[in-house]
Amino acid sequence: MSDVIIVIGASGGIGQELVHQLSERYPDNIIYALSRKSQTASFSDNVRCMNIRTDDEKAIHEFCKSLDASDQKVRLAISTVGILHGEVDGLQIAPEKRLEDLSNGQLLRYFHVNSVVPALWLKHLVDRMSDQPSQIVCFSARVGSISDNRLGGWYGYRASKAALNMLLKTAAVEYGRRAKSTTLLSYHPGTVDTGLSEPFQRNVKPEKLFTPEFIVSQLLALLPELRADQSPYFLDWEHEVVTW
């Protein structure tokens, strides 16, 4: 039996950097780089790039069954899946500034990508986690903090990230019974210089606009500090607690 690492959403700026740093940090582990888009980046020999529908439960189930067939357990799974703006399946998404901007279609899309998809991975990974200290990380956002919301706006993004946080917090109770060595982490990376944040970087101070390299290194440095008996965590790139 061998332990593997999974990056869900590996084709984006953060996802690719995760794969690079993980493959260097864990050269003896297979890294599964999963994404909906074909990947053109060059990775180390221990990386297995797979083009799968990371948002489709049947595809998630089939991938996880393949782990069983290979007698593999998961040491670390990181989901970078998320949407803030752009075109998704023909629907143009943009953060709402006022109530009149709300729409059924956009809200459903926010929740599907930002909340439902990570929850499906939590569902299928619970019986496939390593008995050794292991982690599942979902990229969240400080704007998903209910207690920290003072500015309003961004209804769908905020609510879907808050839902993700609640799903993680609830799943942690069950993981505590079924996967006792696994820690769940909701991770706020700050504003990262990727396509996700590009339209909103204008008002960000230069010292608060982070590179994917920095954010990934901060996350990987954090993981050894986590304890399963204190799961779940909601932490930022400085390893500081974010209130739920």
XYZ file of C-alpha atoms in Angstrom:
244
model
C 0.000 0.000 0.000
C 1.281 3.469 -0.882
C 0.213 7.001 0.014
C -0.522 9.480 -2.755
C -1.198 13.214 -3.050
C -4.050 14.733 -5.057
C -4.340 18.244 -6.471
C -7.893 18.941 -7.620
C -7.939 21.785 -10.120
C -4.297 21.519 -11.144
C -4.334 23.553 -14.348
C -4.649 27.048 -12.827
C -1.845 29.246 -11.572
C -2.076 28.043 -7.981
C -2.780 24.445 -8.986
C 0.291 24.194 -11.209
C 2.478 25.708 -8.512
C 1.103 23.245 -5.982
C 2.037 20.346 -8.233
C 5.564 21.704 -8.745
C 6.272 22.282 -5.062
C 4.597 19.078 -3.897
C 6.546 16.961 -6.372
C 9.790 18.469 -5.050
C 8.819 18.173 -1.392
C 7.473 14.616 -1.694
C 9.609 12.947 -4.400
C 8.697 9.454 -3.200
C 4.942 9.989 -3.476
C 2.814 9.926 -6.608
C 1.161 13.302 -7.225
C -2.134 13.127 -9.115
C -2.705 16.424 -10.924
C -6.404 16.464 -11.801
C -8.089 19.054 -13.983
C -10.885 19.530 -16.482
C -8.455 21.121 -18.938
C -5.551 19.391 -20.612
C -2.277 20.428 -19.017
C 0.750 21.596 -20.946
C 3.079 22.281 -18.013
C 6.140 20.085 -17.529
C 6.254 18.276 -14.180
C 8.526 15.823 -12.374
C 8.417 12.092 -13.011
C 6.301 11.413 -9.916
C 3.425 13.521 -11.280
C 0.483 11.870 -13.033
C -1.585 14.406 -14.987
C -5.178 13.329 -15.486
C -7.819 15.123 -17.520
C -11.081 14.362 -15.689
C -14.324 16.136 -14.872
C -13.348 17.169 -11.354
C -16.866 18.599 -10.881
C -18.758 15.461 -11.898
C -19.592 12.923 -9.195
C -19.362 9.932 -11.513
C -15.844 10.948 -12.537
C -14.898 11.581 -8.900
C -16.191 8.146 -7.935
C -14.348 6.425 -10.783
C -11.074 8.118 -9.897
C -11.396 7.153 -6.242
C -12.203 3.551 -7.201
C -8.979 3.529 -9.226
C -7.110 4.334 -6.013
C -8.675 1.250 -4.421
C -7.634 -0.875 -7.374
C -4.038 0.338 -7.021
C -4.069 -0.158 -3.236
C -3.390 3.531 -2.694
C -4.398 5.775 0.196
C -4.470 9.577 0.223
C -1.898 11.426 2.295
C -2.922 14.897 1.132
C -5.716 16.232 -1.075
C -5.887 19.916 -2.015
C -8.816 21.446 -3.866
C -8.222 24.769 -5.610
C -11.619 24.598 -7.322
C -13.505 27.879 -7.245
C -15.131 30.583 -9.312
C -15.479 34.333 -8.808
C -16.098 35.653 -12.313
C -15.983 34.709 -15.992
C -17.967 32.532 -18.342
C -18.999 29.096 -17.101
C -21.005 26.777 -19.340
C -22.289 29.760 -21.314
C -23.250 31.787 -18.241
C -21.394 35.022 -17.517
C -20.526 35.290 -13.819
C -19.687 38.511 -11.964
C -19.808 39.409 -8.246
C -23.077 41.122 -7.303
C -22.846 44.674 -5.980
C -26.497 44.951 -4.878
C -29.550 42.778 -4.370
C -30.895 43.619 -7.822
C -27.895 41.837 -9.327
C -28.906 38.474 -7.863
C -30.019 35.783 -10.280
C -31.034 32.169 -9.864
C -28.613 30.891 -12.485
C -25.578 32.699 -11.118
C -26.246 31.715 -7.511
C -26.632 28.065 -8.482
C -23.363 28.184 -10.407
C -21.503 29.778 -7.480
C -22.783 27.130 -5.087
C -22.131 24.232 -7.449
C -18.489 25.128 -8.072
C -17.506 26.640 -4.726
C -19.511 24.444 -2.338
C -20.955 21.282 -3.905
C -17.856 20.122 -5.786
C -15.515 20.178 -2.751
C -18.236 18.448 -0.709
C -18.419 15.622 -3.247
C -14.682 15.100 -2.916
C -15.045 15.028 0.885
C -17.706 12.346 0.425
C -15.594 10.073 -1.753
C -12.284 10.575 0.050
C -13.417 9.814 3.603
C -12.767 6.061 3.383
C -9.621 6.487 1.298
C -7.483 8.619 3.592
C -4.215 7.315 4.991
C -4.021 5.988 8.535
C -0.939 8.187 8.891
C -1.344 11.950 9.555
C -3.127 13.288 6.487
C -4.901 16.429 5.351
C -7.634 17.686 3.044
C -7.329 21.359 2.118
C -9.983 23.444 0.394
C -9.148 26.914 -0.847
C -11.726 29.206 0.699
C -11.800 32.984 1.280
C -11.982 35.420 4.153
C -15.117 36.887 2.554
C -16.755 33.558 3.395
C -16.486 34.428 7.080
C -19.974 35.297 8.347
C -18.696 37.103 11.435
C -16.151 39.137 9.433
C -18.605 40.431 6.816
C -18.749 44.206 7.192
C -18.713 45.381 3.585
C -21.553 43.361 2.038
C -21.803 42.697 -1.687
C -20.484 39.673 -3.542
C -23.537 37.708 -2.379
C -23.028 34.491 -4.299
C -19.282 34.231 -3.759
C -19.516 35.055 -0.056
C -22.430 32.689 0.558
C -20.908 29.801 -1.402
C -17.608 30.101 0.458
C -19.482 30.309 3.776
C -21.312 27.136 2.735
C -17.985 25.492 1.906
C -16.705 26.378 5.370
C -19.800 24.900 7.010
C -19.526 21.744 4.911
C -15.914 21.327 6.041
C -16.799 22.007 9.659
C -19.640 19.484 9.541
C -17.584 16.865 7.688
C -14.842 17.203 10.297
C -17.211 15.681 12.866
C -17.697 12.579 10.719
C -14.035 12.434 9.692
C -13.253 12.416 13.413
C -14.999 9.032 13.596
C -14.135 7.520 10.232
C -10.732 9.018 9.321
C -9.244 9.934 12.677
C -5.808 10.834 11.308
C -7.173 13.357 8.801
C -7.255 17.108 9.334
C -9.572 19.369 7.334
C -8.370 22.883 6.497
C -10.233 25.809 4.968
C -7.424 27.995 3.586
C -7.601 31.700 2.788
C -4.673 32.502 0.461
C -5.226 36.256 0.299
C -5.239 37.978 -3.087
C -3.098 35.969 -5.485
C -1.872 37.261 -8.834
C -3.913 34.895 -11.005
C -6.797 35.210 -13.458
C -9.282 34.792 -10.595
C -8.306 38.084 -8.979
C -7.089 40.021 -12.036
C -10.166 42.272 -12.459
C -10.057 43.195 -8.759
C -6.359 43.911 -8.278
C -6.672 47.656 -8.884
C -7.364 48.463 -5.227
C -4.958 45.911 -3.778
C -1.750 47.225 -2.229
C 1.334 45.793 -3.994
C 2.540 44.125 -0.790
C -0.848 42.383 -0.480
C -0.826 40.917 -3.989
C 0.873 37.564 -3.632
C 2.518 35.235 -6.109
C 1.350 31.623 -6.395
C 4.845 30.551 -5.310
C 4.531 32.443 -2.017
C 1.008 31.258 -1.222
C 1.806 27.626 -1.939
C 5.004 27.711 0.116
C 3.053 29.244 3.018
C 0.445 26.506 2.797
C 2.928 23.648 2.655
C 4.836 25.087 5.614
C 1.574 25.147 7.557
C 0.520 21.540 7.032
C 2.938 19.879 9.502
C 1.568 22.121 12.274
C -1.998 20.815 11.930
C -3.463 18.286 14.365
C -6.375 16.007 13.560
C -7.797 16.343 17.067
C -8.189 20.091 16.462
C -9.785 19.776 13.015
C -11.217 21.707 11.250
C -9.105 24.807 10.784
C -9.896 28.084 8.997
C -6.514 29.786 8.509
C -4.953 32.403 6.258
C -1.596 32.585 4.503
C 0.027 33.973 7.654
C -1.211 30.901 9.554
C -3.590 33.152 11.485
C -7.097 32.064 12.454
C -9.993 33.386 10.363
C -13.295 33.492 12.259
C -16.042 31.267 10.922
